[in-house]
PDB file of C-alpha atoms in Angstrom:
ATOM      1  CA  SER A   1       5.205 -29.985  71.863  1.00  0.00           C
ATOM      2  CA  PRO A   2       4.576 -26.544  70.102  1.00  0.00           C
ATOM      3  CA  SER A   3       1.327 -27.574  68.391  1.00  0.00           C
ATOM      4  CA  LEU A   4      -0.026 -29.198  71.496  1.00  0.00           C
ATOM      5  CA  GLU A   5       0.765 -26.106  73.478  1.00  0.00           C
ATOM      6  CA  ARG A   6      -1.009 -23.869  70.908  1.00  0.00           C
ATOM      7  CA  CYS A   7      -4.017 -26.163  70.822  1.00  0.00           C
ATOM      8  CA  ALA A   8      -4.144 -26.199  74.598  1.00  0.00           C
ATOM      9  CA  ARG A   9      -3.973 -22.434  74.846  1.00  0.00           C
ATOM     10  CA  ARG A  10      -6.877 -22.034  72.334  1.00  0.00           C
ATOM     11  CA  CYS A  11      -8.893 -24.784  74.064  1.00  0.00           C
ATOM     12  CA  PRO A  12      -9.646 -24.140  77.717  1.00  0.00           C
ATOM     13  CA  GLN A  13      -9.412 -27.354  79.927  1.00  0.00           C
ATOM     14  CA  LYS A  14     -13.133 -27.363  80.603  1.00  0.00           C
ATOM     15  CA  THR A  15     -13.821 -27.691  76.858  1.00  0.00           C
ATOM     16  CA  ARG A  16     -11.779 -30.717  76.109  1.00  0.00           C
ATOM     17  CA  LEU A  17     -13.910 -33.928  76.077  1.00  0.00           C
ATOM     18  CA  ALA A  18     -13.149 -37.472  75.172  1.00  0.00           C
ATOM     19  CA  ALA A  19     -15.426 -40.466  74.597  1.00  0.00           C
ATOM     20  CA  GLY A  20     -14.125 -43.776  76.021  1.00  0.00           C
ATOM     21  CA  SER A  21     -15.199 -47.094  77.391  1.00  0.00           C
ATOM     22  CA  GLY A  22     -17.622 -46.817  80.264  1.00  0.00           C
ATOM     23  CA  SER A  23     -16.830 -48.370  83.506  1.00  0.00           C
ATOM     24  CA  PRO A  24     -18.765 -51.560  84.533  1.00  0.00           C
ATOM     25  CA  GLU A  25     -20.875 -49.517  86.944  1.00  0.00           C
ATOM     26  CA  SER A  26     -21.915 -47.015  84.231  1.00  0.00           C
ATOM     27  CA  ASP A  27     -25.203 -47.282  82.394  1.00  0.00           C
ATOM     28  CA  HIS A  28     -23.620 -45.795  79.312  1.00  0.00           C
ATOM     29  CA  PRO A  29     -21.286 -47.618  76.999  1.00  0.00           C
ATOM     30  CA  LEU A  30     -19.352 -44.377  76.516  1.00  0.00           C
ATOM     31  CA  LEU A  31     -18.282 -41.709  78.906  1.00  0.00           C
ATOM     32  CA  LEU A  32     -17.612 -38.007  78.368  1.00  0.00           C
ATOM     33  CA  SER A  33     -14.825 -36.713  80.496  1.00  0.00           C
ATOM     34  CA  GLN A  34     -12.482 -33.745  80.634  1.00  0.00           C
ATOM     35  CA  LEU A  35      -8.919 -34.204  79.408  1.00  0.00           C
ATOM     36  CA  ALA A  36      -5.845 -32.413  80.696  1.00  0.00           C
ATOM     37  CA  SER A  37      -4.494 -32.162  77.132  1.00  0.00           C
ATOM     38  CA  PRO A  38      -6.159 -32.801  73.687  1.00  0.00           C
ATOM     39  CA  VAL A  39      -5.469 -36.148  72.095  1.00  0.00           C
ATOM     40  CA  PRO A  40      -6.469 -37.671  68.747  1.00  0.00           C
ATOM     41  CA  GLY A  41     -10.048 -38.838  68.854  1.00  0.00           C
ATOM     42  CA  CYS A  42     -11.199 -36.170  71.392  1.00  0.00           C
ATOM     43  CA  LEU A  43     -13.833 -33.584  70.770  1.00  0.00           C
ATOM     44  CA  LEU A  44     -13.000 -29.886  71.273  1.00  0.00           C
ATOM     45  CA  ILE A  45     -15.750 -27.466  72.154  1.00  0.00           C
ATOM     46  CA  ALA A  46     -15.092 -23.911  70.977  1.00  0.00           C
ATOM     47  CA  PRO A  47     -16.221 -21.320  73.563  1.00  0.00           C
ATOM     48  CA  LYS A  48     -18.827 -18.750  72.856  1.00  0.00           C
ATOM     49  CA  HIS A  49     -16.191 -15.987  72.986  1.00  0.00           C
ATOM     50  CA  GLU A  50     -14.058 -17.726  70.314  1.00  0.00           C
ATOM     51  CA  TYR A  51     -12.581 -14.998  68.138  1.00  0.00           C
ATOM     52  CA  ASP A  52     -12.807 -17.068  64.986  1.00  0.00           C
ATOM     53  CA  HIS A  53     -16.499 -16.790  63.948  1.00  0.00           C
ATOM     54  CA  PHE A  54     -16.277 -20.071  61.992  1.00  0.00           C
ATOM     55  CA  LEU A  55     -15.362 -21.885  65.221  1.00  0.00           C
ATOM     56  CA  ARG A  56     -17.546 -20.036  67.762  1.00  0.00           C
ATOM     57  CA  GLU A  57     -19.504 -22.643  69.701  1.00  0.00           C
ATOM     58  CA  SER A  58     -18.428 -25.404  67.364  1.00  0.00           C
ATOM     59  CA  LEU A  59     -17.642 -29.026  68.108  1.00  0.00           C
ATOM     60  CA  VAL A  60     -14.430 -30.153  66.471  1.00  0.00           C
ATOM     61  CA  PHE A  61     -13.302 -33.782  66.210  1.00  0.00           C
ATOM     62  CA  LEU A  62      -9.547 -33.937  66.570  1.00  0.00           C
ATOM     63  CA  TYR A  63      -8.278 -36.729  64.292  1.00  0.00           C
ATOM     64  CA  GLU A  64      -4.527 -36.050  64.205  1.00  0.00           C
ATOM     65  CA  LEU A  65      -2.167 -34.376  66.522  1.00  0.00           C
ATOM     66  CA  THR A  66       1.631 -34.245  66.017  1.00  0.00           C
ATOM     67  CA  ASP A  67       4.519 -32.094  67.307  1.00  0.00           C
ATOM     68  CA  THR A  68       4.022 -29.699  64.418  1.00  0.00           C
ATOM     69  CA  MET A  69       0.247 -29.711  63.613  1.00  0.00           C
ATOM     70  CA  ALA A  70      -3.282 -30.527  64.660  1.00  0.00           C
ATOM     71  CA  SER A  71      -6.019 -31.638  62.321  1.00  0.00           C
ATOM     72  CA  GLY A  72      -9.702 -31.814  62.949  1.00  0.00           C
ATOM     73  CA  VAL A  73     -13.120 -31.541  61.419  1.00  0.00           C
ATOM     74  CA  ILE A  74     -15.941 -29.297  62.494  1.00  0.00           C
ATOM     75  CA  LEU A  75     -19.026 -31.470  63.163  1.00  0.00           C
ATOM     76  CA  GLU A  76     -21.611 -29.125  61.558  1.00  0.00           C
ATOM     77  CA  LYS A  77     -23.697 -31.086  59.171  1.00  0.00           C
ATOM     78  CA  GLN A  78     -26.895 -32.531  60.572  1.00  0.00           C
ATOM     79  CA  THR A  79     -27.712 -36.090  59.567  1.00  0.00           C
ATOM     80  CA  ALA A  80     -31.052 -37.812  59.342  1.00  0.00           C
ATOM     81  CA  PHE A  81     -30.105 -39.899  62.429  1.00  0.00           C
ATOM     82  CA  THR A  82     -30.321 -39.443  66.123  1.00  0.00           C
ATOM     83  CA  VAL A  83     -27.366 -40.127  68.363  1.00  0.00           C
ATOM     84  CA  ASP A  84     -29.249 -43.143  69.772  1.00  0.00           C
ATOM     85  CA  GLU A  85     -29.749 -44.668  66.365  1.00  0.00           C
ATOM     86  CA  MET A  86     -26.018 -44.729  65.839  1.00  0.00           C
ATOM     87  CA  ILE A  87     -24.870 -45.290  69.449  1.00  0.00           C
ATOM     88  CA  PRO A  88     -27.523 -47.382  71.139  1.00  0.00           C
ATOM     89  CA  GLY A  89     -27.684 -46.953  74.895  1.00  0.00           C
ATOM     90  CA  PHE A  90     -26.037 -43.481  74.910  1.00  0.00           C
ATOM     91  CA  ASP A  91     -29.220 -42.112  76.534  1.00  0.00           C
ATOM     92  CA  MET A  92     -27.618 -38.886  77.718  1.00  0.00           C
ATOM     93  CA  PHE A  93     -27.784 -37.527  74.123  1.00  0.00           C
ATOM     94  CA  GLY A  94     -29.986 -40.252  72.557  1.00  0.00           C
ATOM     95  CA  GLU A  95     -32.742 -38.067  71.054  1.00  0.00           C
ATOM     96  CA  ASN A  96     -30.413 -35.396  69.719  1.00  0.00           C
ATOM     97  CA  PRO A  97     -29.607 -35.191  66.037  1.00  0.00           C
ATOM     98  CA  LEU A  98     -26.273 -36.654  64.917  1.00  0.00           C
ATOM     99  CA  PHE A  99     -23.958 -34.298  63.183  1.00  0.00           C
ATOM    100  CA  MET A 100     -20.971 -35.109  60.844  1.00  0.00           C
ATOM    101  CA  GLY A 101     -18.206 -33.106  59.337  1.00  0.00           C
ATOM    102  CA  GLY A 102     -16.038 -33.011  56.283  1.00  0.00           C
ATOM    103  CA  ASP A 103     -16.567 -32.153  52.634  1.00  0.00           C
ATOM    104  CA  ASP A 104     -20.023 -32.733  50.977  1.00  0.00           C
TER     105      ASP A 104
END
């Protein structure tokens, strides 16, 4: 699809991540893994050399992807919570602040 190809060109493979159910042998309820192509629900990590200064080193939650468009929100607003408070057992990022996106 045209929008998927545009999104894939702008987002190198190593920067596409998805959270999903962990395997039984995993200590974490969620896993982060690389995706071959972006899908709704994944996180896109903009590289340091991103030409759009608003996106440079940003984390974008992709919530919609069709043949003609992609929609996401930059997760840039720090909340008063840590990752572990909202996702217990996600020790890898547990003590880090939780960020959200969208309008105020």
